[in-house]
Short mmCIF file of C-alpha atoms in Angstrom, two decimals:
data_model
loop_
_atom_site.label_atom_id
_atom_site.label_comp_id
_atom_site.label_asym_id
_atom_site.label_seq_id
_atom_site.Cartn_x
_atom_site.Cartn_y
_atom_site.Cartn_z
CA MET A 1 -6.63 28.30 -18.39
CA LYS A 2 -6.65 30.62 -21.36
CA GLU A 3 -8.36 33.81 -20.37
CA THR A 4 -9.61 34.48 -23.89
CA GLU A 5 -11.61 31.27 -24.02
CA GLN A 6 -15.26 31.11 -23.03
CA PHE A 7 -16.65 28.16 -21.13
CA THR A 8 -20.13 26.74 -20.98
CA GLU A 9 -21.91 26.10 -17.70
CA ASN A 10 -21.08 22.38 -17.78
CA GLU A 11 -17.45 23.14 -18.59
CA LEU A 12 -17.21 25.54 -15.67
CA LYS A 13 -18.75 22.92 -13.39
CA PHE A 14 -16.12 20.41 -14.50
CA ILE A 15 -13.35 22.96 -13.98
CA LEU A 16 -14.63 23.72 -10.49
CA ASN A 17 -14.71 20.03 -9.56
CA TYR A 18 -11.16 19.51 -10.84
CA LYS A 19 -9.85 22.88 -9.71
CA ASN A 20 -6.88 21.58 -7.73
CA GLN A 21 -5.70 19.26 -10.51
CA ILE A 22 -6.10 21.85 -13.24
CA GLN A 23 -4.25 24.50 -11.25
CA ASN A 24 -1.34 22.07 -10.91
CA GLY A 25 -1.39 21.43 -14.65
CA ALA A 26 -2.24 17.74 -14.27
CA LEU A 27 -5.52 15.93 -14.90
CA ARG A 28 -6.53 12.29 -14.39
CA VAL A 29 -9.65 10.87 -16.07
CA CYS A 30 -10.78 7.25 -15.68
CA CYS A 31 -14.36 7.37 -16.91
CA ASN A 32 -15.77 7.44 -20.46
CA TYR A 33 -18.57 9.78 -19.45
CA LEU A 34 -16.17 12.36 -18.09
CA LEU A 35 -13.77 12.13 -21.00
CA GLU A 36 -16.52 12.53 -23.58
CA ASN A 37 -17.63 15.69 -21.84
CA ILE A 38 -14.29 17.48 -21.80
CA VAL A 39 -13.89 18.11 -25.51
CA PHE A 40 -12.81 21.57 -24.36
CA ILE A 41 -9.53 20.09 -23.05
CA SER A 42 -7.57 22.22 -25.53
CA LYS A 43 -8.76 25.32 -23.67
CA LEU A 44 -6.98 24.22 -20.49
CA ASN A 45 -3.28 24.63 -19.77
CA ILE A 46 -2.88 20.95 -18.97
CA SER A 47 0.67 19.67 -19.33
CA LYS A 48 0.12 16.21 -17.83
CA LEU A 49 -2.92 14.08 -18.71
CA THR A 50 -3.72 10.54 -17.56
CA ILE A 51 -6.54 8.57 -19.20
CA GLN A 52 -7.54 5.15 -17.89
CA TYR A 53 -10.28 2.65 -18.76
CA CYS A 54 -11.71 4.70 -21.64
CA VAL A 55 -12.59 3.69 -25.20
CA ASN A 56 -12.62 7.09 -26.85
CA ILE A 57 -9.66 9.47 -26.82
CA ARG A 58 -11.04 11.83 -29.46
CA PRO A 59 -11.37 14.79 -27.03
CA ILE A 60 -7.58 15.02 -26.69
CA LEU A 61 -6.62 14.74 -30.36
CA HIS A 62 -5.38 18.32 -30.46
CA SER A 63 -3.45 20.07 -27.72
CA GLU A 64 -0.47 22.39 -27.68
CA THR A 65 0.12 22.18 -23.94
CA ILE A 66 0.18 18.44 -23.15
CA LYS A 67 3.75 17.28 -22.57
CA GLU A 68 3.10 14.06 -20.67
CA LEU A 69 0.32 11.68 -21.75
CA THR A 70 -0.71 8.35 -20.26
CA ILE A 71 -3.31 6.26 -22.11
CA GLU A 72 -3.45 3.20 -19.89
CA ASN A 73 -5.70 0.13 -19.98
CA CYS A 74 -7.90 1.62 -22.69
CA SER A 75 -9.56 -0.31 -25.50
CA ILE A 76 -7.85 1.52 -28.37
CA ASN A 77 -5.91 0.12 -31.30
CA ASN A 78 -4.17 3.20 -32.66
CA ILE A 79 -3.14 6.75 -31.86
CA ASP A 80 -2.60 7.82 -35.44
CA ASP A 81 -4.87 10.86 -35.14
CA LEU A 82 -3.12 12.38 -32.15
CA GLN A 83 -1.63 15.79 -32.87
CA LEU A 84 0.33 16.68 -29.77
CA GLU A 85 3.31 18.60 -31.05
CA ASN A 86 4.95 19.21 -27.69
CA LEU A 87 4.54 15.70 -26.29
CA GLU A 88 7.66 14.51 -24.43
CA ILE A 89 6.48 11.49 -22.42
CA LEU A 90 4.03 8.87 -23.75
CA ASN A 91 2.76 5.85 -21.80
CA LEU A 92 0.65 3.41 -23.84
CA SER A 93 0.79 0.43 -21.46
CA GLY A 94 -2.10 -1.98 -21.17
CA ASN A 95 -3.77 -1.27 -24.53
CA ASN A 96 -3.95 -4.88 -25.61
CA GLU A 97 -5.44 -4.11 -29.03
CA MET A 98 -2.50 -1.98 -30.16
CA SER A 99 0.18 -3.57 -32.34
CA GLN A 100 1.51 -0.74 -34.51
CA ILE A 101 2.03 3.02 -34.51
CA LEU A 102 1.92 4.75 -37.86
CA ASN A 103 3.43 8.18 -38.51
CA PHE A 104 5.47 7.96 -35.33
CA SER A 105 7.87 10.53 -36.73
CA ARG A 106 5.38 13.31 -35.99
CA PHE A 107 6.23 13.01 -32.27
CA LYS A 108 9.42 14.99 -32.80
CA ASN A 109 9.91 15.97 -29.16
CA LEU A 110 9.17 12.56 -27.63
CA LYS A 111 11.83 11.47 -25.12
CA GLN A 112 10.22 8.66 -23.12
CA LEU A 113 8.01 5.84 -24.43
CA ASN A 114 6.31 2.95 -22.61
CA LEU A 115 4.89 0.21 -24.86
CA SER A 116 4.32 -2.41 -22.15
CA HIS A 117 1.47 -4.92 -22.27
CA ASN A 118 0.59 -4.44 -25.92
CA PHE A 119 0.89 -6.71 -28.97
CA PHE A 120 3.99 -5.14 -30.47
CA SER A 121 6.38 -7.52 -32.22
CA ASP A 122 7.83 -5.05 -34.68
CA ILE A 123 9.31 -1.83 -33.30
CA SER A 124 10.82 -0.62 -36.55
CA PHE A 125 8.65 2.50 -36.33
CA LEU A 126 11.04 3.69 -33.60
CA ARG A 127 13.92 4.04 -36.05
CA ASP A 128 15.80 7.33 -35.67
CA ALA A 129 13.61 8.39 -32.75
CA LYS A 130 15.23 10.68 -30.20
CA LEU A 131 14.15 8.55 -27.28
CA THR A 132 16.11 8.62 -24.04
CA LYS A 133 13.96 5.98 -22.32
CA LEU A 134 12.19 2.92 -23.77
CA ILE A 135 10.10 0.40 -21.82
CA LEU A 136 9.03 -2.91 -23.38
CA GLN A 137 7.22 -5.36 -21.14
CA GLU A 138 4.85 -8.15 -22.12
CA ARG A 139 4.60 -11.84 -21.38
CA ASN A 140 6.04 -13.91 -24.22
CA LEU A 141 6.58 -10.85 -26.40
CA VAL A 142 8.85 -11.71 -29.35
CA LEU A 143 11.04 -8.99 -30.82
CA ASN A 144 12.06 -10.44 -34.16
CA ASP A 145 14.41 -7.59 -34.97
CA THR A 146 16.11 -5.37 -32.41
CA SER A 147 18.47 -3.72 -34.89
CA VAL A 148 16.34 -0.60 -34.62
CA LEU A 149 18.04 -0.05 -31.26
CA THR A 150 21.21 0.90 -33.13
CA SER A 151 19.47 4.05 -34.36
CA LEU A 152 18.44 5.20 -30.88
CA LEU A 153 21.62 7.19 -30.41
CA GLU A 154 20.27 9.19 -27.48
CA LEU A 155 18.97 6.17 -25.55
CA LYS A 156 19.92 6.27 -21.87
CA GLU A 157 17.48 3.84 -20.30
CA LEU A 158 16.14 0.52 -21.63
CA CYS A 159 13.69 -1.69 -19.71
CA ILE A 160 12.74 -5.08 -21.14
CA SER A 161 10.65 -7.68 -19.31
CA TYR A 162 8.87 -10.89 -20.31
CA VAL A 163 10.49 -10.67 -23.76
CA ARG A 164 11.58 -13.75 -25.69
CA HIS A 165 14.57 -13.93 -28.04
CA VAL A 166 15.82 -10.46 -27.27
CA ASP A 167 19.34 -9.61 -28.40
CA ILE A 168 21.27 -6.75 -26.78
CA GLN A 169 24.11 -6.88 -29.31
CA PRO A 170 22.80 -3.85 -31.26
CA LEU A 171 23.48 -1.70 -28.20
CA GLN A 172 27.22 -2.08 -28.83
CA VAL A 173 27.19 0.61 -31.51
CA LEU A 174 25.84 3.27 -29.18
CA GLN A 175 28.21 6.03 -28.22
CA SER A 176 30.60 5.06 -25.47
CA SER A 177 29.91 8.35 -23.72
CA VAL A 178 26.29 7.34 -23.13
CA GLN A 179 25.68 5.86 -19.69
CA LEU A 180 22.96 3.29 -20.20
CA LYS A 181 20.42 2.03 -17.70
CA ILE A 182 19.28 -1.51 -18.51
CA SER A 183 16.51 -3.33 -16.69
CA ILE A 184 15.88 -6.98 -17.54
CA SER A 185 13.15 -9.08 -15.91
CA TYR A 186 11.54 -12.49 -16.41
CA ILE A 187 13.76 -13.45 -19.37
CA LYS A 188 15.11 -16.97 -19.74
CA ASN A 189 18.39 -18.02 -21.36
CA LEU A 190 19.47 -14.49 -22.25
CA ASN A 191 22.86 -14.26 -23.95
CA PHE A 192 25.02 -11.74 -22.10
CA ASP A 193 28.26 -12.54 -23.91
CA ASN A 194 28.19 -9.06 -25.43
CA LEU A 195 27.90 -7.27 -22.12
CA LYS A 196 31.65 -6.67 -21.95
CA THR A 197 31.55 -4.59 -25.12
CA LEU A 198 28.52 -2.51 -24.21
CA PRO A 199 28.91 1.20 -23.51
CA PRO A 200 29.49 2.03 -19.85
CA LEU A 201 26.41 1.08 -17.90
CA GLN A 202 25.17 3.45 -15.25
CA GLU A 203 22.41 1.17 -14.00
CA LEU A 204 21.75 -2.55 -14.37
CA CYS A 205 18.69 -4.35 -13.04
CA ILE A 206 18.34 -8.12 -13.38
CA SER A 207 15.19 -9.60 -11.92
CA ARG A 208 13.85 -13.15 -12.00
CA CYS A 209 16.01 -14.20 -14.94
CA GLN A 210 16.83 -17.86 -14.47
CA GLY A 211 19.49 -19.77 -16.37
CA ILE A 212 21.75 -16.81 -17.18
CA ASP A 213 25.32 -16.06 -16.13
CA VAL A 214 25.87 -12.35 -16.28
CA PHE A 215 28.01 -11.56 -13.30
CA GLY A 216 31.28 -12.71 -14.84
CA GLN A 217 30.69 -10.20 -17.62
CA LEU A 218 30.51 -7.19 -15.29
CA GLN A 219 34.23 -6.77 -14.66
CA ASN A 220 34.56 -4.01 -17.27
CA GLN A 221 31.59 -2.03 -15.97
CA LYS A 222 33.61 0.13 -13.62
CA LYS A 223 31.22 3.09 -13.89
CA LEU A 224 28.23 1.15 -12.66
CA GLN A 225 26.34 3.26 -10.11
CA LYS A 226 23.17 1.24 -9.51
CA LEU A 227 22.91 -2.54 -9.41
CA HIS A 228 19.68 -4.44 -8.76
CA ILE A 229 19.80 -8.24 -8.46
CA ILE A 230 16.31 -9.36 -7.49
CA CYS A 231 14.98 -12.89 -7.00
CA GLN A 232 18.17 -14.47 -8.32
CA THR A 233 19.33 -17.81 -6.93
CA LEU A 234 23.14 -17.56 -6.75
CA GLU A 235 25.70 -19.67 -4.92
CA ASN A 236 27.56 -16.59 -3.68
CA PHE A 237 27.70 -12.85 -4.13
CA ASN A 238 31.46 -12.39 -3.78
CA PHE A 239 31.61 -10.75 -7.22
CA LEU A 240 30.08 -7.68 -5.56
CA LYS A 241 33.36 -6.88 -3.81
CA GLN A 242 34.70 -5.24 -6.98
CA PHE A 243 31.94 -2.59 -6.96
CA THR A 244 33.22 -0.47 -4.09
CA THR A 245 31.91 2.77 -5.63
CA LEU A 246 28.29 1.68 -6.06
CA LYS A 247 25.71 4.21 -4.92
CA GLU A 248 22.65 1.96 -5.02
CA LEU A 249 22.32 -1.78 -4.46
CA ASN A 250 19.21 -3.97 -4.35
CA LEU A 251 19.57 -7.62 -3.33
CA SER A 252 15.98 -8.31 -2.34
CA SER A 253 14.54 -11.84 -2.36
CA SER A 254 17.91 -13.47 -3.02
CA HIS A 255 18.17 -15.86 -0.03
CA ILE A 256 20.97 -13.83 1.57
CA SER A 257 22.01 -14.39 5.20
CA ASP A 258 25.64 -13.17 5.19
CA LEU A 259 26.59 -9.54 4.47
CA THR A 260 30.40 -9.75 4.65
CA MET A 261 30.70 -9.13 0.88
CA LEU A 262 29.23 -5.65 1.43
CA GLN A 263 31.72 -4.42 4.04
CA GLN A 264 33.75 -2.30 1.60
CA MET A 265 30.74 -0.64 -0.05
CA ASP A 266 30.72 2.25 2.40
CA GLN A 267 29.81 4.74 -0.35
CA LEU A 268 26.34 3.27 -0.75
CA LEU A 269 23.48 5.72 -0.42
CA HIS A 270 20.63 3.33 -1.19
CA LEU A 271 20.51 -0.30 0.04
CA THR A 272 17.63 -2.78 -0.24
CA LEU A 273 17.91 -6.17 1.48
CA SER A 274 14.23 -7.05 1.87
CA ASN A 275 12.84 -10.59 1.87
CA ASN A 276 16.02 -12.39 2.87
CA LYS A 277 17.26 -14.41 5.86
CA ILE A 278 19.40 -11.77 7.54
CA LYS A 279 19.71 -11.96 11.34
CA GLU A 280 22.19 -9.16 12.05
CA ILE A 281 23.66 -6.19 10.17
CA SER A 282 26.92 -5.54 12.06
CA ASP A 283 28.83 -5.75 8.75
CA LEU A 284 27.14 -2.48 7.79
CA SER A 285 28.40 -0.51 10.79
CA ASN A 286 30.61 1.71 8.61
CA PHE A 287 27.73 2.71 6.30
CA SER A 288 27.53 6.22 7.72
CA SER A 289 26.56 7.73 4.34
CA LEU A 290 23.55 5.49 3.82
CA GLN A 291 20.32 7.44 3.26
CA TYR A 292 17.86 4.72 2.18
CA PHE A 293 17.71 1.32 3.90
CA ASP A 294 15.10 -1.40 3.39
CA ILE A 295 15.60 -4.41 5.65
CA SER A 296 11.94 -5.47 5.67
CA ASN A 297 10.77 -9.06 5.98
CA ASN A 298 13.89 -10.36 7.69
CA PRO A 299 12.25 -11.85 10.81
CA GLY A 300 14.28 -11.50 14.00
CA VAL A 301 16.96 -9.20 12.55
CA ASP A 302 19.11 -7.31 15.08
CA LEU A 303 19.05 -3.59 14.27
CA MET A 304 21.73 -2.36 16.69
CA ALA A 305 24.01 -1.24 13.82
CA LEU A 306 21.42 1.37 12.87
CA ILE A 307 22.93 3.70 15.47
CA PHE A 308 25.87 4.24 13.09
CA MET A 309 23.65 5.25 10.15
CA ARG A 310 23.03 8.82 11.28
CA ASN A 311 22.22 10.07 7.76
CA LEU A 312 19.31 7.72 7.13
CA LYS A 313 16.26 9.44 5.64
CA TYR A 314 14.25 6.33 4.73
CA LEU A 315 13.97 3.14 6.77
CA ASN A 316 11.74 0.11 6.22
CA ILE A 317 11.72 -2.50 9.01
CA SER A 318 8.26 -3.94 8.37
CA LYS A 319 7.59 -7.67 8.87
CA SER A 320 10.73 -8.09 10.98
CA GLU A 321 9.28 -9.08 14.37
CA ILE A 322 10.57 -5.83 15.89
CA LYS A 323 9.52 -5.09 19.47
CA ASP A 324 11.72 -2.15 20.48
CA LEU A 325 12.53 1.04 18.56
CA SER A 326 15.18 2.37 20.94
CA ASP A 327 17.92 1.85 18.32
CA LEU A 328 16.19 4.49 16.19
CA ASN A 329 16.45 7.31 18.74
CA VAL A 330 19.66 8.71 17.23
CA LEU A 331 18.27 8.80 13.66
CA THR A 332 17.28 12.45 13.87
CA ASN A 333 17.44 12.89 10.07
CA LEU A 334 14.90 10.14 9.45
CA GLU A 335 11.98 11.35 7.33
CA ASN A 336 10.27 8.15 6.15
CA LEU A 337 9.65 5.14 8.37
CA ASN A 338 7.76 1.90 7.75
CA ILE A 339 7.17 -0.31 10.81
CA SER A 340 4.12 -2.24 9.57
CA GLU A 341 3.25 -5.81 10.54
CA ASN A 342 5.24 -5.91 13.76
CA PRO A 343 2.34 -6.77 16.09
CA ARG A 344 4.36 -6.61 19.33
CA ILE A 345 6.05 -3.30 18.62
CA ASN A 346 6.28 -0.54 21.23
CA ILE A 347 5.91 2.83 19.49
CA SER A 348 6.67 5.06 22.49
CA GLU A 349 10.19 5.79 21.16
CA LEU A 350 8.73 7.49 18.08
CA LYS A 351 8.49 10.75 20.00
CA TYR A 352 12.20 11.35 19.37
CA LEU A 353 11.79 11.19 15.57
CA THR A 354 10.29 14.65 15.21
CA ASN A 355 11.55 15.10 11.63
CA LEU A 356 9.38 12.28 10.31
CA THR A 357 7.25 13.35 7.36
CA SER A 358 5.95 9.87 6.49
CA LEU A 359 5.00 7.02 8.83
CA VAL A 360 3.51 3.65 7.86
CA SER A 361 2.34 1.54 10.79
CA CYS A 362 -0.34 -0.83 9.49
CA HIS A 363 -1.44 -4.10 11.06
CA ASN A 364 0.40 -3.49 14.34
CA GLN A 365 -2.38 -3.96 16.92
CA LEU A 366 -2.03 -0.28 17.86
CA GLN A 367 -4.38 1.10 20.49
CA ASN A 368 -2.85 4.16 22.13
CA ILE A 369 -1.18 6.48 19.60
CA SER A 370 -0.77 9.51 21.85
CA VAL A 371 2.93 9.59 20.86
CA PHE A 372 1.83 10.79 17.40
CA LYS A 373 1.16 14.28 18.73
CA TYR A 374 4.93 14.82 18.87
CA LEU A 375 5.23 14.08 15.14
CA PHE A 376 3.99 17.50 14.09
CA ASN A 377 5.87 17.40 10.75
CA LEU A 378 4.01 14.34 9.47
CA LYS A 379 2.50 14.72 6.02
CA VAL A 380 1.79 11.05 5.30
CA LEU A 381 0.33 8.61 7.83
CA GLU A 382 -0.90 5.06 7.18
CA ILE A 383 -2.38 3.13 10.12
CA GLY A 384 -4.77 0.67 8.45
CA LYS A 385 -5.81 -2.63 10.03
CA ASN A 386 -5.33 -1.55 13.64
CA TYR A 387 -8.65 -2.78 14.94
CA GLN A 388 -8.69 -1.21 18.42
CA ILE A 389 -6.99 2.10 17.70
CA ASP A 390 -7.97 5.37 19.37
CA ILE A 391 -7.59 8.07 16.70
CA THR A 392 -8.08 11.06 19.02
CA PRO A 393 -4.41 12.24 18.77
CA LEU A 394 -4.78 12.68 14.99
CA GLN A 395 -6.35 16.08 15.58
CA TYR A 396 -2.87 17.47 16.28
CA LEU A 397 -1.43 16.41 12.90
CA THR A 398 -2.66 19.42 10.95
CA GLN A 399 0.08 19.15 8.30
CA LEU A 400 -1.14 15.79 6.99
CA THR A 401 -1.77 15.60 3.25
CA LYS A 402 -2.31 11.83 3.13
CA LEU A 403 -4.10 9.72 5.74
CA SER A 404 -5.01 6.05 5.42
CA MET A 405 -6.86 4.27 8.23
CA TYR A 406 -8.93 1.63 6.50
CA ASP A 407 -10.31 -1.35 8.39
CA CYS A 408 -9.87 0.08 11.91
CA ASN A 409 -13.37 -0.36 13.40
CA ILE A 410 -13.76 3.44 13.46
CA ILE A 411 -17.20 4.90 14.15
CA ASP A 412 -16.57 8.61 14.73
CA ILE A 413 -14.22 10.78 12.62
CA SER A 414 -14.96 14.14 14.23
CA VAL A 415 -11.31 14.40 15.33
CA LEU A 416 -10.34 14.75 11.65
CA ARG A 417 -12.07 18.12 11.34
CA PRO A 418 -8.83 20.17 11.76
CA LEU A 419 -7.04 18.25 8.97
CA CYS A 420 -7.83 20.73 6.21
CA GLU A 421 -4.63 20.05 4.23
CA LEU A 422 -5.61 16.48 3.36
CA GLU A 423 -5.42 15.59 -0.34
CA TYR A 424 -5.80 11.82 0.12
CA LEU A 425 -8.04 10.10 2.66
CA ASN A 426 -8.84 6.40 3.00
CA ILE A 427 -11.40 5.55 5.70
CA SER A 428 -12.94 2.55 3.96
CA ASN A 429 -14.01 -0.65 5.72
CA ASN A 430 -15.10 1.00 8.95
CA SER A 431 -18.48 1.69 10.60
CA ILE A 432 -18.66 5.42 9.93
CA ILE A 433 -22.12 6.99 9.68
CA ASN A 434 -21.44 10.73 9.71
CA ILE A 435 -18.87 12.25 7.30
CA GLN A 436 -19.76 15.87 8.08
CA PRO A 437 -16.20 16.53 9.42
CA LEU A 438 -14.97 16.25 5.80
CA ILE A 439 -16.80 19.39 4.72
CA LEU A 440 -13.78 21.65 5.31
CA MET A 441 -11.36 19.41 3.39
CA THR A 442 -11.49 21.41 0.18
CA LYS A 443 -8.12 20.10 -1.02
CA LEU A 444 -9.20 16.45 -1.13
CA GLU A 445 -8.41 14.84 -4.49
CA GLN A 446 -8.75 11.17 -3.55
CA LEU A 447 -11.30 9.85 -1.08
CA TYR A 448 -12.05 6.23 -0.22
CA ILE A 449 -15.10 5.74 2.01
CA ILE A 450 -16.62 2.54 0.67
CA HIS A 451 -17.81 -0.13 3.13
CA ASN A 452 -19.16 2.27 5.73
CA ILE A 453 -22.73 3.16 6.77
CA VAL A 454 -22.84 6.62 5.19
CA SER A 455 -26.20 7.86 3.94
CA ASP A 456 -25.72 11.65 3.85
CA PHE A 457 -23.09 12.79 1.34
CA THR A 458 -23.65 16.55 1.55
CA ALA A 459 -20.20 17.11 3.05
CA ILE A 460 -18.38 15.84 -0.06
CA ARG A 461 -20.42 17.42 -2.83
CA HIS A 462 -17.45 19.63 -3.68
CA LEU A 463 -15.29 16.63 -4.63
CA PRO A 464 -14.67 15.21 -8.14
CA TYR A 465 -16.48 11.94 -8.82
CA PHE A 466 -19.03 12.82 -6.14
CA ASP A 467 -21.78 10.85 -7.88
CA GLN A 468 -19.64 7.73 -7.99
CA TYR A 469 -18.79 8.05 -4.30
CA ALA A 470 -22.47 8.43 -3.46
CA ILE A 471 -23.65 5.48 -5.57
CA LYS A 472 -20.99 3.14 -4.21
CA CYS A 473 -21.39 4.21 -0.63
CA GLN A 474 -25.18 4.22 -0.70
CA SER A 475 -25.16 0.69 -2.07
CA VAL A 476 -22.76 -0.45 0.61
CA ALA A 477 -24.57 1.59 3.26
CA THR A 478 -27.86 -0.08 2.34
CA HIS A 479 -26.20 -3.46 2.59
CA LYS A 480 -24.59 -2.55 5.89
CA GLN A 481 -27.81 -1.11 7.26
CA GLN A 482 -29.64 -4.28 6.27
CA SER A 483 -26.88 -6.32 7.88
CA LEU A 484 -27.10 -4.09 10.94
CA ALA A 485 -30.88 -4.53 11.04
CA ASN A 486 -30.47 -8.29 10.74
CA THR A 487 -27.86 -8.21 13.48
CA GLN A 488 -30.09 -6.11 15.71
CA GLN A 489 -33.00 -8.50 15.08
CA TYR A 490 -30.73 -11.42 15.90
CA ILE A 491 -29.58 -9.68 19.09
CA TYR A 492 -33.21 -8.90 20.03
CA THR A 493 -34.29 -12.50 19.42
CA THR A 494 -31.32 -13.85 21.32
CA THR A 495 -31.93 -11.44 24.20
CA THR A 496 -35.60 -12.47 24.35
CA ILE A 497 -34.69 -16.14 24.46
CA VAL A 498 -32.12 -15.48 27.18
CA ARG A 499 -34.68 -13.54 29.22
CA GLU A 500 -37.20 -16.37 28.86
CA LEU A 501 -34.60 -18.90 29.90
CA ARG A 502 -33.68 -16.76 32.89
CA ALA A 503 -37.36 -16.46 33.87
CA LYS A 504 -37.80 -20.23 33.60
CA ARG A 505 -34.64 -20.69 35.60
CA GLU A 506 -36.04 -18.42 38.31
CA ILE A 507 -39.28 -20.41 38.35
CA ILE A 508 -37.36 -23.66 38.63
CA ARG A 509 -35.16 -22.15 41.33
CA THR A 510 -38.25 -20.97 43.26
CA ARG A 511 -39.92 -24.36 42.96
CA ARG A 512 -36.73 -26.05 44.02
CA ASP A 513 -36.47 -23.81 47.08
CA GLN A 514 -40.10 -24.52 47.89
CA ALA A 515 -39.49 -28.25 47.55
CA ARG A 516 -36.44 -28.00 49.76
CA TYR A 517 -38.48 -26.08 52.35
CA THR A 518 -41.24 -28.69 52.27
CA VAL A 519 -38.78 -31.55 52.60
CA ARG A 520 -37.01 -29.75 55.44
CA LYS A 521 -40.36 -29.29 57.25
CA LEU A 522 -41.20 -32.96 56.75
CA ILE A 523 -37.84 -33.96 58.11
CA GLN A 524 -38.28 -31.67 61.10
CA LYS A 525 -41.81 -33.00 61.64
CA CYS A 526 -40.60 -36.56 61.37
CA TYR A 527 -37.76 -35.79 63.75
CA THR A 528 -40.21 -34.19 66.23
CA SER A 529 -42.54 -37.17 65.92
CA HIS A 530 -39.60 -39.47 66.40
CA LEU A 531 -38.61 -37.66 69.61
CA GLN A 532 -42.17 -37.77 70.89
CA PHE A 533 -42.40 -41.48 70.09
CA ALA A 534 -39.08 -42.05 71.86
CA ASP A 535 -40.31 -40.16 74.93
CA THR A 536 -43.49 -42.25 74.97
CA LEU A 537 -41.49 -45.48 74.77
CA LYS A 538 -39.19 -44.27 77.52
CA THR A 539 -42.14 -43.39 79.79
CA LEU A 540 -43.74 -46.75 79.07
CA PHE A 541 -40.48 -48.53 79.83
CA LEU A 542 -40.08 -46.70 83.13
CA THR A 543 -43.67 -47.45 84.05
CA LEU A 544 -43.16 -51.17 83.39
CA ASN A 545 -39.98 -51.19 85.49
CA ASN A 546 -41.71 -49.50 88.40
CA SER A 547 -44.56 -52.02 88.24
CA GLU A 548 -42.17 -54.96 88.40
CA THR A 549 -40.34 -53.42 91.37
CA GLN A 550 -43.55 -52.95 93.39
CA GLN A 551 -44.58 -56.57 92.84
#
């Protein structure tokens, strides 16, 4: 902040609420009310500003410090009044009423521009811009004239998606020394005949583009470093064998089951094979340099070859029906691990991965997580949708900055009290009543507590958007309390009925026992009478016999 400026009481209150963001030089606003009340934005040394879901951007018309600006999903139709001389990055995505930018030349320092999800059909205003990165993405967007691309002599990255009738021929005139990054998605019948004559590509991403044949045109792209082929239905991938010096390869969602074509790509640092039909990865045994590996959603895959990937820093094995993590014991350099949606997984082997800084283990039917206390370097932990989890060991993870444990049937969060470094916390969809343990979390920037039974919000008054938290949570709390009351009434009624039924059963049982006793007595009485009658008959019979003998 500029020391010479004076602030009103309301401005100081705003600054206090957003202290952490302002100190870092970045501010995010997603509410008209808040934006309209920070007309003093020019007094702050904000270099990065994000505005979402607002209709008025007048408060930021003038600023000498903003270098990165995002105006996303706002109902605006022009930015002609913006005077941001030092702006370098501009994101205008999702402003569906915008179709033109006048006086674009005033953004002399602009390097990156995102025009996605707008109504642009004419991009001639970009002529002679010094852009290094341009993103154009919109369903059925028609670019009638792409010749303006010939003037973007400093362009290094071009992303086009959902664009009809796009022609990449103008890119041929760009300097051959420029290493372009091209990303193409959701485009049908694209003509790639000119790809051979393009400047050397550094990165090429082709995603969900049906009806195109590009791979035969890649033979001259010897300097290609990153290749992404996503959701492409191909007969074979043998053309990949020529790219032995690739550093990054993404073949996700491409119906792959065989990896023999990758055997010679041992210089890869980044490999993504998610959403395929891979059962074993032995062909990757010589990938000792690999640092990033995503093999998620390949059910039943054998991970034994991981023991040769000692330099892995990121590993995603989610949705792979993994039960045992013993193959990961040797990955001592691993920092990020995703093991979500493996419901039969045994996490006891995690204790050897003490360098982990990020762990995602959602929807795994976790109960005992005592092994987490060995992961003292963790900064990010996501354990949502583990419905019977005991969160007691979390008290040892004092370095956490992000914690997500939504939908876990949690009632008490007192064990979170020592986690004072948290900046992000998601405890939504639980049964939490008391959030007092959050009072010491002064660094919290994002908090999600909706769908709990919270009624006292004193502990989070220091947080931005406190009023919104309170309103949402009180509404949900009232609903939950009413539901709880209804449930308790139902339980009481049911219990009463059960007790009455039990009492009636006891009465019936008593009457039955009494009836049995009476019947038993009658039987005994009848039996006694029967014996007496028999004795009488016997005596009479003997008497008659004696009488006959005497006569």
